[in-house]
Short mmCIF file of C-alpha atoms in Angstrom, two decimals:
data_model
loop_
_atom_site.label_atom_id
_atom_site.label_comp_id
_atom_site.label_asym_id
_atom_site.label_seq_id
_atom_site.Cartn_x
_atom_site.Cartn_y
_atom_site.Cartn_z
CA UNK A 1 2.26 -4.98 -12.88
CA UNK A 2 -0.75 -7.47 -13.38
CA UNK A 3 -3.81 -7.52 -16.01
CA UNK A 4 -5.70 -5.95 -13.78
CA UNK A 5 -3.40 -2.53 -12.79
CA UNK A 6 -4.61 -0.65 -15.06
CA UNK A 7 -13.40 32.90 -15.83
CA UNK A 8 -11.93 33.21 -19.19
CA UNK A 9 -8.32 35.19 -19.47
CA UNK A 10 -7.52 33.56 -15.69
CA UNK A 11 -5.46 30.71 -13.96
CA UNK A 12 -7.54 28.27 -11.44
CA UNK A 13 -6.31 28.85 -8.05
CA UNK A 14 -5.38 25.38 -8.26
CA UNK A 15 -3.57 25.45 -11.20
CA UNK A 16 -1.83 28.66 -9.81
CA UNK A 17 -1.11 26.49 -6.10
CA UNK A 18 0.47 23.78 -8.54
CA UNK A 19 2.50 26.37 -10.59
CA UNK A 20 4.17 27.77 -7.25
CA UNK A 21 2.48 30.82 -7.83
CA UNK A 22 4.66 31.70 -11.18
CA UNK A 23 3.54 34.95 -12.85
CA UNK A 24 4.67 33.88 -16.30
CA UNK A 25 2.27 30.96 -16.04
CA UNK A 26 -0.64 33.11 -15.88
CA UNK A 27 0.61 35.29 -18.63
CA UNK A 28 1.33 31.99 -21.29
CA UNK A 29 -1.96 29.75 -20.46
CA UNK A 30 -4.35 32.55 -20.08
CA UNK A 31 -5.32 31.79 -23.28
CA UNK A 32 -5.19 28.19 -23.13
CA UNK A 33 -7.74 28.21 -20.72
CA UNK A 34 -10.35 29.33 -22.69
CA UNK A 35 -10.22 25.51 -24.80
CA UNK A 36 -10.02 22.16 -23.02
CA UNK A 37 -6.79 21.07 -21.39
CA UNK A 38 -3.93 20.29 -23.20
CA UNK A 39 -1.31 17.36 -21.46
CA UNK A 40 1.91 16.60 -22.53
CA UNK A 41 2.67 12.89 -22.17
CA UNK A 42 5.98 11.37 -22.49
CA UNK A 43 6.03 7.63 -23.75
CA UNK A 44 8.98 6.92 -20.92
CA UNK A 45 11.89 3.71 -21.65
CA UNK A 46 10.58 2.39 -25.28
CA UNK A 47 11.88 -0.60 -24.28
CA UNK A 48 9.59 -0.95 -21.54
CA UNK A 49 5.76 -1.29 -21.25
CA UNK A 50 5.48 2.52 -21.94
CA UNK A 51 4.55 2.35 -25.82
CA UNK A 52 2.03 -0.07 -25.65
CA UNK A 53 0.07 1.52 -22.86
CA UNK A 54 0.85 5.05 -24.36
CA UNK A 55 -0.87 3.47 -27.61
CA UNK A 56 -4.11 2.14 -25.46
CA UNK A 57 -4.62 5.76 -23.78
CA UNK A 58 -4.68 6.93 -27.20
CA UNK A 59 -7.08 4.78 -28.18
CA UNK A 60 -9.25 5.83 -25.50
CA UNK A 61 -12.08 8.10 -26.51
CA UNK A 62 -12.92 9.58 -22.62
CA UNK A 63 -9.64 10.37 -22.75
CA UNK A 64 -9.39 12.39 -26.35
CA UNK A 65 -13.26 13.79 -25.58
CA UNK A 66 -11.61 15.35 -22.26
CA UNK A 67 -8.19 16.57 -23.42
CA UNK A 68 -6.04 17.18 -26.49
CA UNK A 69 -2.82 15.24 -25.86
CA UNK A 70 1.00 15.87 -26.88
CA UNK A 71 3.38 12.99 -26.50
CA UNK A 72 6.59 13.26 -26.91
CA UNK A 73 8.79 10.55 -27.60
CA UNK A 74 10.42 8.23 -30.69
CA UNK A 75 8.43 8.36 -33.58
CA UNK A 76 9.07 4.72 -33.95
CA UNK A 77 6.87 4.27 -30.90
CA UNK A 78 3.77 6.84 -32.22
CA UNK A 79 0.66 4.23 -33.38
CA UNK A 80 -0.96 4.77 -37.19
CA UNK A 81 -3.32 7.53 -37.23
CA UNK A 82 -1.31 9.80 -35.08
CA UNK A 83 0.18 12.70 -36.32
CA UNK A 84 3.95 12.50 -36.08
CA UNK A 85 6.22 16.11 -36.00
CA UNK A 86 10.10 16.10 -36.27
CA UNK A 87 10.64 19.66 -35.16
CA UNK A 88 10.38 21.33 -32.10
CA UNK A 89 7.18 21.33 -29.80
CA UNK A 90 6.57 24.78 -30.41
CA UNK A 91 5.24 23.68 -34.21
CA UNK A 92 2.91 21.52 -33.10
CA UNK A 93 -0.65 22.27 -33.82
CA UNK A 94 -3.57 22.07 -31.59
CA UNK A 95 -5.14 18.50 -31.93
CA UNK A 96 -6.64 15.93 -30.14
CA UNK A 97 -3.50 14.01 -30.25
CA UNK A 98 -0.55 14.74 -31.18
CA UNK A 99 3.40 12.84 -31.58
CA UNK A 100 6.44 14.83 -30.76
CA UNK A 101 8.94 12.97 -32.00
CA UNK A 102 12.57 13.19 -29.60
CA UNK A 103 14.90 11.12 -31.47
CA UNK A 104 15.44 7.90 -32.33
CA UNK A 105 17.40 4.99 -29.40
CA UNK A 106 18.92 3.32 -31.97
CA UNK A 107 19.01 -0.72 -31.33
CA UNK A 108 17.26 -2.28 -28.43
CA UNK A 109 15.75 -5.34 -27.30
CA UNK A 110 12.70 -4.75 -24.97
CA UNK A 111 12.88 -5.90 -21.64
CA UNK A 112 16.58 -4.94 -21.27
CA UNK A 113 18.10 -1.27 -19.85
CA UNK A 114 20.49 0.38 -22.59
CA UNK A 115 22.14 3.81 -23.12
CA UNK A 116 20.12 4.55 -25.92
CA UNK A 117 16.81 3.93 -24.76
CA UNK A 118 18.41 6.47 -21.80
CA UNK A 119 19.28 9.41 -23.73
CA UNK A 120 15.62 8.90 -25.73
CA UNK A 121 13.86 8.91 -22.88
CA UNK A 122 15.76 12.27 -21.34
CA UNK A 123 15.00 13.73 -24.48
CA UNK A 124 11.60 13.30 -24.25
CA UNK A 125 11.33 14.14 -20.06
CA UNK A 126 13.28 17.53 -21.46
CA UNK A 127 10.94 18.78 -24.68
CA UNK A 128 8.21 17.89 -22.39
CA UNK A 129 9.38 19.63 -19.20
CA UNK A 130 10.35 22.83 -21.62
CA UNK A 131 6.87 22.76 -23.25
CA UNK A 132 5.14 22.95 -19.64
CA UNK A 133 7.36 25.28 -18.41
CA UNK A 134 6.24 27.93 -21.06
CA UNK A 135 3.13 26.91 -20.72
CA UNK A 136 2.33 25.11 -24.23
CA UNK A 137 0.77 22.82 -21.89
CA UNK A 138 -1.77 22.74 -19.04
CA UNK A 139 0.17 19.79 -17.45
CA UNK A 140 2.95 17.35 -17.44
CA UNK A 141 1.80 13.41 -17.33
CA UNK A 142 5.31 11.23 -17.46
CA UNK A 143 6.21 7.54 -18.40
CA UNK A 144 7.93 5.14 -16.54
CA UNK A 145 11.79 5.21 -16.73
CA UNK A 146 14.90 2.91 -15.74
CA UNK A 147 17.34 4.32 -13.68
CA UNK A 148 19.63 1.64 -14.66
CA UNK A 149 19.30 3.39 -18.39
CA UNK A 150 19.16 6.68 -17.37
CA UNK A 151 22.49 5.94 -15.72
CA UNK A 152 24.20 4.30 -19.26
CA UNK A 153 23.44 7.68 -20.52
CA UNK A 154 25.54 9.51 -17.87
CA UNK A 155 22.83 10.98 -15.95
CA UNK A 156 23.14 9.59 -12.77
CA UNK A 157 20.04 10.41 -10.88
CA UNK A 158 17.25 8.49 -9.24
CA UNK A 159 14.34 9.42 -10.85
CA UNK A 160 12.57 11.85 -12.43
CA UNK A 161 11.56 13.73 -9.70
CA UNK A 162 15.40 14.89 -9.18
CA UNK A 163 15.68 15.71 -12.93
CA UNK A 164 12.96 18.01 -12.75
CA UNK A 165 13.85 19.60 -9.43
CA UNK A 166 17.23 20.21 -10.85
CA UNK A 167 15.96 21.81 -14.73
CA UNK A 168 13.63 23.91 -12.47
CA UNK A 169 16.08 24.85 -10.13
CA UNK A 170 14.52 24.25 -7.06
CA UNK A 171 16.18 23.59 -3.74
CA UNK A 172 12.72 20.84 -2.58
CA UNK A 173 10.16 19.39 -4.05
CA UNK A 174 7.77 16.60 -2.45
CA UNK A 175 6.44 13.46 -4.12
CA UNK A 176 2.58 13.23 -2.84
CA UNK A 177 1.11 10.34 -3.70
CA UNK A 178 -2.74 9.67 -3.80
CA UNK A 179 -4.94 6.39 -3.81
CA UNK A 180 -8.27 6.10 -2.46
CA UNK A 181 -8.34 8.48 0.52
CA UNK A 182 -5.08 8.66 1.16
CA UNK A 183 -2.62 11.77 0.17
CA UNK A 184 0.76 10.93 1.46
CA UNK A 185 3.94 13.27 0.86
CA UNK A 186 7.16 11.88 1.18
CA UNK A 187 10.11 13.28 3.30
CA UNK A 188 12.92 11.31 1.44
CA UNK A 189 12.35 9.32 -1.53
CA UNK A 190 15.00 6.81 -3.23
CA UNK A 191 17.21 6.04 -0.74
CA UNK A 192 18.52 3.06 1.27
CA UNK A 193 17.02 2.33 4.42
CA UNK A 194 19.67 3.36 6.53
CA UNK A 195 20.57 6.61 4.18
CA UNK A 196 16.65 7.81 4.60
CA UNK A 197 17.64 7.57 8.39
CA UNK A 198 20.43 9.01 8.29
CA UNK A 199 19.41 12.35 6.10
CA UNK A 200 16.17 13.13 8.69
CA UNK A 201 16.48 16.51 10.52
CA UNK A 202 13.92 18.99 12.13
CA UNK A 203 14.15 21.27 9.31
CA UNK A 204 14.02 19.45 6.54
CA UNK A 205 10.58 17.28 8.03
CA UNK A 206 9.77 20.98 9.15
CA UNK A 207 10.21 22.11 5.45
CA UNK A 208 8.06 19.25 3.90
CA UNK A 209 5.45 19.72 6.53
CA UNK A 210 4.75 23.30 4.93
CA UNK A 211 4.69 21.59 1.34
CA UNK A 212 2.31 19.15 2.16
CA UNK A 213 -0.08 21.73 3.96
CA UNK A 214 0.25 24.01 1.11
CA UNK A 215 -0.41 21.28 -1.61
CA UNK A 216 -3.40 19.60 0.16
CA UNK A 217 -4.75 23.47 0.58
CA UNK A 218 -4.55 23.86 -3.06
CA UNK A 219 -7.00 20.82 -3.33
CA UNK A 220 -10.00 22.26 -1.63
CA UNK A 221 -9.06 20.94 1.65
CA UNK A 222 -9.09 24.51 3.87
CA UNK A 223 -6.70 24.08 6.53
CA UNK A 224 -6.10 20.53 5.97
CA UNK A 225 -5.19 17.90 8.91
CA UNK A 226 -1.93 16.05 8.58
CA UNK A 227 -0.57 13.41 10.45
CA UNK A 228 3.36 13.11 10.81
CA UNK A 229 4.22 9.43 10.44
CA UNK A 230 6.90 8.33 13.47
CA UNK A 231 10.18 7.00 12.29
CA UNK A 232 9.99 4.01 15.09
CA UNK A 233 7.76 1.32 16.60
CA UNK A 234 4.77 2.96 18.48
CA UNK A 235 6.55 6.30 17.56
CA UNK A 236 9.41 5.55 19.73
CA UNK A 237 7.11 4.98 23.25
CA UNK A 238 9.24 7.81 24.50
CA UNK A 239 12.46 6.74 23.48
CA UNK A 240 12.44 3.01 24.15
CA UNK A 241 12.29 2.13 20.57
CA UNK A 242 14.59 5.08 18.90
CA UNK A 243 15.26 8.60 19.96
CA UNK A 244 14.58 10.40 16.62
CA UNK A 245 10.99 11.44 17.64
CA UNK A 246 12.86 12.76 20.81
CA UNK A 247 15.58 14.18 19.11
CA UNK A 248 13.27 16.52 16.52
CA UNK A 249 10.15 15.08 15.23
CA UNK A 250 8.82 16.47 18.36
CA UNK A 251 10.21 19.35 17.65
CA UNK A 252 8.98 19.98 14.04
CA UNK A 253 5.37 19.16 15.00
CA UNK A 254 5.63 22.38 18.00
CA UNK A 255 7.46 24.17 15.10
CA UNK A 256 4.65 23.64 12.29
CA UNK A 257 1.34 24.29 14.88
CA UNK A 258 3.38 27.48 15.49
CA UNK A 259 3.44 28.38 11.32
CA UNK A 260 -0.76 27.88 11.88
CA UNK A 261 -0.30 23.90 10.17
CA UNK A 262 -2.44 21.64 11.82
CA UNK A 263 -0.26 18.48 12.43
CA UNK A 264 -0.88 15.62 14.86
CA UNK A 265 2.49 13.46 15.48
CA UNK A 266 4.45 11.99 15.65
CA UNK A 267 2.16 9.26 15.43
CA UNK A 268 2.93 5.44 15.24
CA UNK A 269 2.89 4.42 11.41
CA UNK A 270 0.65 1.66 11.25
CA UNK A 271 -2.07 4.09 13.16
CA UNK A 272 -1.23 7.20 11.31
CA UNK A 273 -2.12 5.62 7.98
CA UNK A 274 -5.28 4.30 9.75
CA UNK A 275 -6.62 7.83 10.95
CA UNK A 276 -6.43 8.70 7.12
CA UNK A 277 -8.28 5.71 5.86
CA UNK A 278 -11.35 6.52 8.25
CA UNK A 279 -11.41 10.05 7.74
CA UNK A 280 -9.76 11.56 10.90
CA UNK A 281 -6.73 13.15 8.82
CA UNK A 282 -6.78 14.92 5.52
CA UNK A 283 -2.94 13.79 4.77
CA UNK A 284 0.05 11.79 6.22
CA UNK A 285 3.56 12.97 6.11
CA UNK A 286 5.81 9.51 6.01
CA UNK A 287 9.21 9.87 6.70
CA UNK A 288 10.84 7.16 3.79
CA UNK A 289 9.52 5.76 0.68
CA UNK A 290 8.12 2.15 1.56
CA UNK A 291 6.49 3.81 4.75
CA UNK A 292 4.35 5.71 2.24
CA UNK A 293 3.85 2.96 -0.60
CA UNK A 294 3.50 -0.23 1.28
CA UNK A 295 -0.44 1.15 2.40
CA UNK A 296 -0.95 3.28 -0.59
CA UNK A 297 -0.25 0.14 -2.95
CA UNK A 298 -2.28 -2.34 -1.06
CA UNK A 299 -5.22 0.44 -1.01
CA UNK A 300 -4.74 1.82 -5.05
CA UNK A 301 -3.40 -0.85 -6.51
CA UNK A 302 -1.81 -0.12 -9.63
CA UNK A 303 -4.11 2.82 -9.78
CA UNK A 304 -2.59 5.38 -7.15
CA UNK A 305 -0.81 8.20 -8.92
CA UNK A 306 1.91 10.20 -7.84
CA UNK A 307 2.02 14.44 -8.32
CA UNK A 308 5.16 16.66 -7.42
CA UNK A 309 4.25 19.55 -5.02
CA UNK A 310 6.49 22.66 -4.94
CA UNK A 311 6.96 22.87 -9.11
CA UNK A 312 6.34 25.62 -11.32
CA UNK A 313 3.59 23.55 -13.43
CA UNK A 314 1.42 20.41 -12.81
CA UNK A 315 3.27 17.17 -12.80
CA UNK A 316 1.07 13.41 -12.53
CA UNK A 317 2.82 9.71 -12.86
CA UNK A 318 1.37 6.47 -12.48
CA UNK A 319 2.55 4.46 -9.91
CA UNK A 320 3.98 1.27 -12.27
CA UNK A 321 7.80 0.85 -13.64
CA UNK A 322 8.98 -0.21 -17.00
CA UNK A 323 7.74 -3.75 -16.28
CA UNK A 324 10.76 -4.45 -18.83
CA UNK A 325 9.26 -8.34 -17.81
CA UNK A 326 6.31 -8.15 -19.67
CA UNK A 327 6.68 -5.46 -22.17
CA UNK A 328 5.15 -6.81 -25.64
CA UNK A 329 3.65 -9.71 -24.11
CA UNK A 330 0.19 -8.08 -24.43
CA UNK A 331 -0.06 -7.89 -20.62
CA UNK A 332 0.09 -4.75 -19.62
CA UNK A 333 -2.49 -2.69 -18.41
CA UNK A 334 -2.83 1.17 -19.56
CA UNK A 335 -5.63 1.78 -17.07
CA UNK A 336 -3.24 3.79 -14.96
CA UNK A 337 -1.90 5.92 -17.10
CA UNK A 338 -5.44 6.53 -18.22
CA UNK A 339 -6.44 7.64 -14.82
CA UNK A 340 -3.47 9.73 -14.27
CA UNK A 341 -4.28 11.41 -17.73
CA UNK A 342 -7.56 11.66 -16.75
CA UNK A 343 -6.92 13.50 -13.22
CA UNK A 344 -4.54 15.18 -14.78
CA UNK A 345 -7.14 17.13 -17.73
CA UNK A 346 -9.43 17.32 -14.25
CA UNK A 347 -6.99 18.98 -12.04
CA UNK A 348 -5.68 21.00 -15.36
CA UNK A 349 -8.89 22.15 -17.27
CA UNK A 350 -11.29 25.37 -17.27
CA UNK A 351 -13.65 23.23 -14.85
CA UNK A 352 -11.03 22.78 -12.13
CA UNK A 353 -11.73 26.10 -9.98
CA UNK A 354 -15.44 24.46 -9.77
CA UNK A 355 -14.78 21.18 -8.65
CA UNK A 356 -12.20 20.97 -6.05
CA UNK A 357 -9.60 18.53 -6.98
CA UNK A 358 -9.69 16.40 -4.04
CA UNK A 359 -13.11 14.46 -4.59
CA UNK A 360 -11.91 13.40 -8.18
CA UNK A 361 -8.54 12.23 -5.55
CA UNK A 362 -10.60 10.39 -3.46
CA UNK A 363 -12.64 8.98 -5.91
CA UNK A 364 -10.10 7.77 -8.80
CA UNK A 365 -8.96 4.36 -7.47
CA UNK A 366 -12.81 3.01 -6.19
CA UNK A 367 -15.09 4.74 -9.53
CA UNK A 368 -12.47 3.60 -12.45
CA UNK A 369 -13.89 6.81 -13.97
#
């Protein structure tokens, strides 16, 4: 991560899209949506870049103007000025920003995974998930986290995408991630190489397929146009660089035009991504997780931002790590956290059904807001 990363009574029909459709939502925010957005923010590892940049966003006075904020994470961590509360979310009063303090990690040294720093930050993923679940919350904005951590504290997962599938008790959920123009969902996530190979299938690309044309729907986008990234050179060039387009790629395109989606694919990877760039394709389905990243880093930067389709509320993440190499050097940049925050109290707020969602996309990572 460098310097420079950095009507009243009624649920939006994007917020609804976002919260699968989940009648309790609309019975819990209702009244939230009368007042700005309120975000829940969790600080992520503390021993990590994630308290300092928390501490610039709240700093930030576009940020506080836009949204009242509720972090949740060691109190240790909170900046002066900032309300701190011991107890439960639930007592925490409405405020432009607000410190929900999830225990304490004990001793650590920044820069360096432990158990405690683990368990802290799963506390603070699961106040915040169980705040936006019942709707204390117009959406969920999370911290980076080590895996390596997470796993010292027995949970051995591989991100927090599969902690929040789990708590929600979901059988999918898609990472789509968005920089510039480009919307990409993701078909497997944190696997090997040769494990994201070997768990393709028709119906599980078939399955994200319908996720991605729902979510991009939800974003003003109509009937949106998505390209389905091939798994091999020049897609395969009819099997003489890999049969799985052959064996069901193929297959799951015929199947998805046939559910009214309008996919082109499999297309080769280096041209699919290029159709979206200039225009020609709303989204891009890739098929593993450096497929996706590789073009939407070198487009976004440090500024792309990641959502989870298929959940019962909003979820946004910046793109960056821990950066356990730089954390308290003074180095880190909290620009993409702000913009995640930011697109986050856009997507979130009363002023969301006017405004579809998928300008502010295209817009975040060239107008810095």
């Amino acid at each position: 991560m460098s310097r420079k990363n950095g009507a009243d009574g009624e649920i939006s029909r994007v917020e609804l899209a976002f919260c699968g459709l989940v009648p309790r939502l609309k019975r819990s925010m209702g009244a939230r949506l009368k007042k700005r957005p309120r975000l829940a923010l969790t600080v992520g590892d503390v021993a990590g870049i994630g308290p300092e940049v928390t501490r610039s966003v709240l700093g930030e006075e576009r940020l506080l103007k836009t949204a009242d904020l509720m972090v949740f994470g060691p109190a240790a961590a909170c900046p002066e000025g900032v309300e701190v509360h011991a107890g439960s979310w639930r007592d925490c009063p409405e405020g432009a920003a607000q410190w929900v303090d999830t225990g304490d990690p004990g001793e650590f040294s920044l820069g360096r995974a432990s158990a405690g720093c683990g368990r802290a930050a799963l506390a603070a993923l699961e106040a915040a998930h169980e705040a936006a679940l019942a709707g204390a919350v117009d959406a969920l904005v999370t911290g980076p986290v080590s895996k390596t951590a997470l796993h010292l504290a027995g949970e051995p997962v591989e991100g927090q995408t599969e902690l929040f599938q789990r708590w929600c008790g979901l059988e999918r959920v898609q990472m789509v991630a968005l920089a510039g123009p480009l919307r990409v969902g993701l078909v497997t996530r944190h696997l090997a190489l040769r494990d994201a190979i070997e768990a393709l299938n028709g119906p599980l690309v078939m399955a994200h397929l319908e996720l991605l044309a729902s979510f991009l729907g939800t974003l003003g986008l109509g009937k949106p146009r998505i390209g389905l990234a091939g798994l091999n050179p020049h897609a395969g060039e009819g099997g003489r660089f890999g049969h799985e387009e052959l064996d069901f790629l193929n297959d799951a395109v015929v199947w998805a035009r046939g559910q009214g989606v309008d996919v082109r694919g499999p297309l080769s990877p280096d041209a699919v991504f290029r159709d979206a760039l200039e225009g020609r394709l709303d989204g891009v389905l890739a098929l593993y997780h450096d497929q996706a990243f590789i073009p939407l880093k070198l487009i976004g930067g440090e500024r792309a931002v990641t959502a989870l389709a298929g959940m019962p509320y909003l979820r946004l993440s910046p793109v960056h790590g821990t950066a356990f190499d730089i954390a308290g050097r003074g180095l880190a940049s909290h620009e993409n956290l702000l913009e995640t925050l930011l697109l986050a109290a856009d997507w979130a707020g009363p002023q969301a059904g006017g405004a579809t969602p998928a300008a502010g996309a295209s817009e975040m990572s060239a107008a810095g807001r």
